[in-house]
Amino acid sequence: MTPPQINGDRLLARLDAFAAIGATPGGGVNRQALTRGDRKARALLTALSKARGFSVFQDDMANLFIRMEGSDGSLPPLLIGSHLDSQPAGGRFDGALGTLTAFEVLESLADAGFVPPRPVEVVAWTNEEGCRFAPGCMGARAFVEGNIPAEWEGLRAVDDGALFNDERLATVAALAPDLGHRKLGFPVIAYLELHIEQGPSLEREGIPVGIVTGVQGTRWLEVEFEGQTAHAGTTALEYRRDPLKALTAALAALYATVMSENAEARFTVGRIAVTPGSVNAIPATASCTIDLRHPQADVLDRLEESIRARLAEAAEAEAVSVAIRKTVDMAPVTFADDLISALQIAAQKAAFRTRSMISGAFHDALFLAGHAPSAMIFVPCRDGLSHNEAEYVNPEDSVAGARMFLASVLELLR
Ligand code: HGY
Ligand code: MN
Ligand code: MN
């Protein structure tokens, strides 16, 4: 039997085919979780899988599973994959590269007539991004917890206000006739995910493969200042209770301090909104999102506390109220040593130069690490740019990453 080989042209053609689903004029994709575009991508992957004779399943979170049988089908599968949903102005590779690389590995095993000792399953997790419905990684988290958290019941989409549950059930129903259904969560022997680095290190150092040893912590806050809307022309300063003045003062102070005083911290305000939004009315409310990250949980605690204090101070100074809701709290995670060693052996055998690194972005693997030994492989992306339509991976880096991923899967199946 010839050893399994990655078919690079097939992988690159797949990437183009999926990039066409939700393609944006700026050359990226808008394929947000549980939208028609997301369903189209799932349907395409399902059709490709069935054409190869793989069995396809989904669970109540619409996580999609593609199964290649092994010589002992009773063993927990090796799970490989990523996500197909994207940011609203996202790139063609974030998530899709990892999912399609995992599928390419399944196809290359099948092409070579390789029968793995245990089943191998590819997964496309639901709503990794968390931009249409917060939090992120909802599919992976529900899989690991074995149920859909009650607090997601009334969740509404940021873009069109659709209810999460309606969109989830519509997505499951859309594919239902074509595939099997599974309960949420099942044992897996290990989880491996390939992803673009979404940072500049690998490209800058000319290294084709990153072995990811862990993921930094992430917290999301939703902040709303509430004051009193009033006439722009007749309300003198001493009568104003302006929530936007409080928000902008707090953000000015936080932009000036959080990242300059903590080099590894990441502080981002991605969304801001004002009501009623009238040119000649003092705002009633002013709200924003905060995305805070750091590799250490204790520093995250300290930073969150100082952010909350600064927001409260700004509210008091303008005699307005402030409400802060934490919608994401992902603790930093370290991946399994034995899995990381297996990846290093695979890299040596395949003669890949690698470097170890932690991930600045969160990933489904962060949750899977609480369920089974998990690890990730990164490939370089141009200028480290991601969550941007200009996100780009050189074709040779996509193919090299797939070769490393295949070598890693074969190492884990030994
Ligand atoms: O936000 C993140 O870290 C991930 O890329 N969704
Ligand atoms: Mn991603
Ligand atoms: Mn992303």
Short mmCIF file of C-alpha atoms in Angstrom, two decimals, residues 90-293:
data_model
loop_
_atom_site.label_atom_id
_atom_site.label_comp_id
_atom_site.label_asym_id
_atom_site.label_seq_id
_atom_site.Cartn_x
_atom_site.Cartn_y
_atom_site.Cartn_z
CA GLY A 90 -13.84 37.65 7.80
CA GLY A 91 -11.15 35.85 5.86
CA ARG A 92 -11.31 32.75 3.64
CA PHE A 93 -9.02 30.70 5.91
CA ASP A 94 -10.04 31.27 9.56
CA GLY A 95 -11.71 27.97 10.48
CA ALA A 96 -12.25 26.79 6.90
CA LEU A 97 -8.58 25.86 6.44
CA GLY A 98 -8.62 23.63 9.52
CA THR A 99 -11.92 21.98 8.66
CA LEU A 100 -10.99 21.36 5.00
CA THR A 101 -7.49 20.18 5.93
CA ALA A 102 -9.02 17.63 8.29
CA PHE A 103 -11.34 16.52 5.47
CA GLU A 104 -8.40 16.33 3.05
CA VAL A 105 -6.62 14.03 5.54
CA LEU A 106 -9.67 11.73 5.59
CA GLU A 107 -9.71 11.68 1.79
CA SER A 108 -5.97 10.99 1.56
CA LEU A 109 -6.35 8.06 3.98
CA ALA A 110 -9.24 6.74 1.89
CA ASP A 111 -7.30 7.26 -1.38
CA ALA A 112 -4.46 5.10 0.00
CA GLY A 113 -6.85 2.42 1.22
CA PHE A 114 -5.50 3.05 4.72
CA VAL A 115 -7.75 1.56 7.43
CA PRO A 116 -7.09 3.32 10.73
CA PRO A 117 -7.01 1.21 13.91
CA ARG A 118 -9.86 3.34 15.30
CA PRO A 119 -12.48 5.59 13.68
CA VAL A 120 -11.31 9.06 12.62
CA GLU A 121 -13.93 11.82 12.62
CA VAL A 122 -13.84 15.31 11.16
CA VAL A 123 -15.87 17.93 13.01
CA ALA A 124 -17.13 21.38 12.00
CA TRP A 125 -18.07 23.09 15.27
CA THR A 126 -21.02 25.47 15.46
CA ASN A 127 -20.48 29.17 16.18
CA GLU A 128 -16.79 29.31 17.03
CA GLU A 129 -16.63 33.04 16.30
CA GLY A 130 -19.28 34.25 18.73
CA CYS A 131 -19.84 37.47 16.74
CA ARG A 132 -23.47 36.83 15.70
CA PHE A 133 -24.35 35.10 18.98
CA ALA A 134 -22.08 35.51 22.01
CA PRO A 135 -20.31 33.55 23.45
CA GLY A 136 -17.87 31.96 21.00
CA CYS A 137 -17.25 28.20 20.72
CA MET A 138 -20.87 27.40 21.59
CA GLY A 139 -20.84 24.10 19.67
CA ALA A 140 -17.63 22.85 21.29
CA ARG A 141 -18.70 23.98 24.77
CA ALA A 142 -22.12 22.28 24.57
CA PHE A 143 -20.40 19.11 23.23
CA VAL A 144 -18.02 19.01 26.20
CA GLU A 145 -20.70 19.87 28.78
CA GLY A 146 -23.16 17.41 27.19
CA ASN A 147 -26.01 19.91 27.11
CA ILE A 148 -27.11 23.28 25.76
CA PRO A 149 -26.69 25.87 28.58
CA ALA A 150 -30.06 27.25 29.68
CA GLU A 151 -28.77 30.84 29.46
CA TRP A 152 -28.60 30.52 25.66
CA GLU A 153 -32.40 30.10 25.52
CA GLY A 154 -33.30 33.73 24.79
CA LEU A 155 -30.12 34.69 22.95
CA ARG A 156 -30.70 36.95 19.96
CA ALA A 157 -28.45 37.55 16.91
CA VAL A 158 -26.54 40.83 16.81
CA ASP A 159 -27.22 41.26 13.09
CA ASP A 160 -30.93 40.53 12.69
CA GLY A 161 -32.25 39.77 16.17
CA ALA A 162 -33.12 36.18 15.26
CA LEU A 163 -33.44 33.84 18.24
CA PHE A 164 -30.47 31.46 18.66
CA ASN A 165 -32.75 28.48 19.27
CA ASP A 166 -34.79 29.16 16.13
CA GLU A 167 -31.62 29.44 14.01
CA ARG A 168 -30.09 26.36 15.62
CA LEU A 169 -33.19 24.22 15.02
CA ALA A 170 -33.57 25.55 11.45
CA THR A 171 -29.94 24.62 10.73
CA VAL A 172 -30.36 21.12 12.14
CA ALA A 173 -33.60 20.69 10.19
CA ALA A 174 -32.06 21.96 6.94
CA LEU A 175 -29.54 19.12 6.90
CA ALA A 176 -31.57 16.54 8.80
CA PRO A 177 -32.79 14.45 5.85
CA ASP A 178 -29.21 13.81 4.72
CA LEU A 179 -27.49 12.72 7.88
CA GLY A 180 -27.69 10.87 11.19
CA HIS A 181 -28.39 12.51 14.54
CA ARG A 182 -26.32 12.12 17.70
CA LYS A 183 -26.73 13.20 21.28
CA LEU A 184 -24.43 16.00 22.47
CA GLY A 185 -21.00 14.78 23.45
CA PHE A 186 -19.26 11.42 23.09
CA PRO A 187 -15.84 10.07 24.12
CA VAL A 188 -12.90 10.84 21.83
CA ILE A 189 -9.32 9.61 22.25
CA ALA A 190 -7.84 13.00 21.31
CA TYR A 191 -8.63 16.20 19.42
CA LEU A 192 -6.35 17.91 16.90
CA GLU A 193 -7.04 21.22 15.13
CA LEU A 194 -5.12 23.04 12.41
CA HIS A 195 -5.63 26.81 12.21
CA ILE A 196 -3.99 29.90 10.77
CA GLU A 197 -1.83 31.64 13.36
CA GLN A 198 -3.74 34.94 13.10
CA GLY A 199 -0.47 36.56 14.23
CA PRO A 200 2.88 37.44 12.57
CA SER A 201 5.41 35.12 14.32
CA LEU A 202 5.61 32.15 11.94
CA GLU A 203 5.77 34.30 8.81
CA ARG A 204 8.33 36.66 10.39
CA GLU A 205 10.58 33.73 11.44
CA GLY A 206 10.05 31.80 8.18
CA ILE A 207 8.73 28.75 10.05
CA PRO A 208 6.06 26.68 8.24
CA VAL A 209 4.44 25.02 11.27
CA GLY A 210 3.63 26.20 14.80
CA ILE A 211 3.01 23.64 17.54
CA VAL A 212 0.51 25.28 19.86
CA THR A 213 1.08 24.51 23.54
CA GLY A 214 -1.88 26.48 24.90
CA VAL A 215 -4.41 29.28 24.50
CA GLN A 216 -4.54 32.55 26.42
CA GLY A 217 -7.61 33.56 28.47
CA THR A 218 -10.44 35.65 27.02
CA ARG A 219 -13.18 37.68 28.69
CA TRP A 220 -15.99 39.63 26.99
CA LEU A 221 -17.92 42.37 28.79
CA GLU A 222 -21.05 44.15 27.56
CA VAL A 223 -21.16 47.64 29.07
CA GLU A 224 -24.15 50.01 29.11
CA PHE A 225 -24.17 53.53 30.58
CA GLU A 226 -27.64 55.00 31.13
CA GLY A 227 -28.31 58.72 31.65
CA GLN A 228 -31.14 61.02 30.66
CA THR A 229 -31.97 61.91 27.10
CA ALA A 230 -32.78 65.62 26.77
CA HIS A 231 -32.80 68.53 24.35
CA ALA A 232 -29.36 69.28 22.82
CA GLY A 233 -30.05 73.00 22.66
CA THR A 234 -31.81 73.84 25.89
CA THR A 235 -30.00 71.62 28.45
CA ALA A 236 -27.16 73.41 30.22
CA LEU A 237 -24.11 71.54 31.47
CA GLU A 238 -25.21 71.31 35.11
CA TYR A 239 -28.46 69.59 34.04
CA ARG A 240 -26.86 67.02 31.75
CA ARG A 241 -26.55 63.32 32.58
CA ASP A 242 -24.78 62.23 29.42
CA PRO A 243 -23.91 58.48 29.20
CA LEU A 244 -21.80 58.93 26.08
CA LYS A 245 -19.57 61.44 27.89
CA ALA A 246 -19.03 58.81 30.59
CA LEU A 247 -18.33 56.02 28.07
CA THR A 248 -15.83 58.06 26.06
CA ALA A 249 -14.02 59.25 29.20
CA ALA A 250 -13.73 55.67 30.49
CA LEU A 251 -12.54 54.32 27.12
CA ALA A 252 -9.99 57.12 26.73
CA ALA A 253 -8.48 56.15 30.08
CA LEU A 254 -8.58 52.40 29.32
CA TYR A 255 -7.04 52.78 25.84
CA ALA A 256 -4.28 54.83 27.45
CA THR A 257 -3.43 52.31 30.19
CA VAL A 258 -4.46 48.63 29.74
CA MET A 259 -2.11 47.61 26.91
CA SER A 260 0.63 50.19 27.57
CA GLU A 261 0.96 49.03 31.19
CA ASN A 262 0.57 45.27 30.46
CA ALA A 263 2.52 44.28 27.32
CA GLU A 264 0.81 40.88 26.98
CA ALA A 265 -2.71 42.23 27.54
CA ARG A 266 -5.12 42.74 24.63
CA PHE A 267 -7.94 45.27 25.06
CA THR A 268 -10.45 45.72 22.21
CA VAL A 269 -13.73 47.61 21.85
CA GLY A 270 -15.37 46.02 18.81
CA ARG A 271 -18.85 47.45 18.97
CA ILE A 272 -20.32 50.72 20.27
CA ALA A 273 -23.95 51.91 20.21
CA VAL A 274 -25.90 54.98 21.33
CA THR A 275 -29.67 55.41 21.78
CA PRO A 276 -31.83 57.08 20.66
CA GLY A 277 -29.17 58.14 18.14
CA SER A 278 -30.70 61.53 17.35
CA VAL A 279 -28.45 64.40 16.30
CA ASN A 280 -30.19 66.87 18.62
CA ALA A 281 -30.89 64.73 21.70
CA ILE A 282 -28.46 63.96 24.51
CA PRO A 283 -28.13 60.12 24.47
CA ALA A 284 -30.20 58.00 26.80
CA THR A 285 -27.75 55.07 26.69
CA ALA A 286 -24.22 54.47 25.43
CA SER A 287 -22.96 50.89 25.25
CA CYS A 288 -19.92 48.98 24.06
CA THR A 289 -18.32 45.53 24.04
CA ILE A 290 -14.92 44.85 25.63
CA ASP A 291 -12.71 41.90 24.60
CA LEU A 292 -9.93 41.41 27.17
CA ARG A 293 -7.15 38.79 26.84
#
